[in-house]
Amino acid sequence: MNNIKTLKVLRSILFKEKSLKCKNITHRYQSSIDAPPSSSREIAQLTIPKGILGQPTCHTHPHLIQQGQLTCGITQQEYKERRETFVRKLLAEVENVHKTHLIVIPAAKKQYMSDKIPYVFRQNSDFFYLTGCLEPSAILVITKPAFNDDFKTILFVHDKDSHAELWEGPRTGCVASTTLFSVDECLPVEKFHDYINKLTSISKPSVMWYHNDNPTNPDIHNSVHTAFRQGQGVMEDPQRALHQMRVIKSPAEIELMKETCYVGSQSVNMAMACTKPGVSEHAVASVFEYTCRMAGAEHGAFPPVVAGGPRATHIHYVANNQLLDHGDMLLMDAGSQRWMYNSDISRTWPVSGKFSKHQRILYELVLSVQKRLIELMGEQRPALDQLFDQMCRLLGTALQQEGILPKNIDSNELIGRAYRLCPHHVSHYLGLDVHDAPLVRRRVPVADNMVITVEPGIYIRPDDQSVPPEFRGLGIRIEDDVLITSSGPVVLTNTCVKEVDDIEAIVGKQNI
Ligand SMILES: [Mn+2]
């Protein structure tokens, strides 16, 4: 991108945010491959109830959600189809499908800083992916009887309660939730314990699908275990199947990923533009967060890393409480969350606006490795673990060529040395979670419509005697978000500047 265009983007970001809020992203199932199963075609005409509900709808928040969508960009139909695909996948996983199945997926529980002071609520990604429901402590239950392929979907939600709503705001309630989330039945959360106990004592489900580690909601965890002890079945983890689905993005999800990546990219550009010697890391982090929110993001995807000078050699430095020095570089690793979908971007730039000779050598080295890794995703499409091996090889060779690593070490030792200088993985899946679909191993083949990060780095400790002194204390990471397509990798964060000239043209050009 040329410099003038980049600066124009910077200037426009704060004023044109409306255009980002909700583009026309209605996706219909057009090809025969994507056609929904016949059972769902019959109820294709789903509706969104009118009135003020517990979460934004197309009626109450038309600036955020379009007609026919349950959440921004995603239709009720898509959520329903996800549940159908999910159930079919689970049934295909176990040997005997002629069994009674019970699936329990809890929503996240509200978390408190102290007493009655809540943290900003963040819905559990698995629960959100299957329901579109933003309510805390809700529960998705799916039951499938033996010798019958039909299944029943029950959503437990907080029912209408005028006293609670006086304090916490409107609730959707059981009646409207049945229509809004297009499920078979909605029941109050208070009834979950009795419901599941009764169900297990009568039907004795042979397979209970429940994610047993790190319980999302401890209250529900206890009820599930009490009920499970009554049955005579086995407990299976539904997460693997769910994450296999989540790692492949639908057309509507890809649009949401494009938008969050655009918001994140522009916000990093703005942080770059507001960087000057004497400004605090905290202020640069605030510029990022402010720009994200002004552009329609809920908040950042994670606490940002804003690390000046040698603090960049701590990979997860988030204290962000130092002032930026004239001759230092700044490493930022930050992302936006917009409608639950995350971007994850890292850039490194000179605080003064001009790279020093050795900073520039190391920066261009990491940049060339990063670009080559993205090319490799198009040419050979390695699994993420293989991409990591490639990064170590490329980094090692480049560092040796620059004389930063000694010439007299063999290739194995070289890879080992590169690994010590970049001890984190080069890539992870990205989506509803920053480290998305964690149960999908990084050694599985990369497929179309996955979104991954490509993020090589180099972290040279100030006391590292094994490299020339002029490189000590430098930390660099360059991270883009990449959509995998049949026609090659698409860099979704391509509006975030990373060429030396573009960076030097932007840094310090905006007053805070
Ligand atoms: Mn990352």
PDB file of N, CA and C and ligand atoms in Angstrom, residues 344 428 455 479, ligand 1:
ATOM      1  N   ASP A 344      -5.957 -11.269  15.289  1.00  0.00           N
ATOM      2  CA  ASP A 344      -4.754 -11.443  16.129  1.00  0.00           C
ATOM      3  C   ASP A 344      -3.562 -10.990  15.287  1.00  0.00           C
ATOM      4  N   HIS A 428      -1.557 -20.666  14.755  1.00  0.00           N
ATOM      5  CA  HIS A 428      -2.692 -21.328  15.401  1.00  0.00           C
ATOM      6  C   HIS A 428      -3.933 -21.001  14.587  1.00  0.00           C
ATOM      7  N   GLU A 455       3.055 -16.211  12.281  1.00  0.00           N
ATOM      8  CA  GLU A 455       3.650 -15.261  13.223  1.00  0.00           C
ATOM      9  C   GLU A 455       5.061 -15.629  13.683  1.00  0.00           C
ATOM     10  N   GLU A 479       2.855 -10.777  12.605  1.00  0.00           N
ATOM     11  CA  GLU A 479       1.767 -11.771  12.589  1.00  0.00           C
ATOM     12  C   GLU A 479       0.607 -11.287  11.731  1.00  0.00           C
TER      13      GLU A 479
HETATM   14 MN    MN B   1      -1.343 -15.256  17.554  1.00  0.00          MN
END
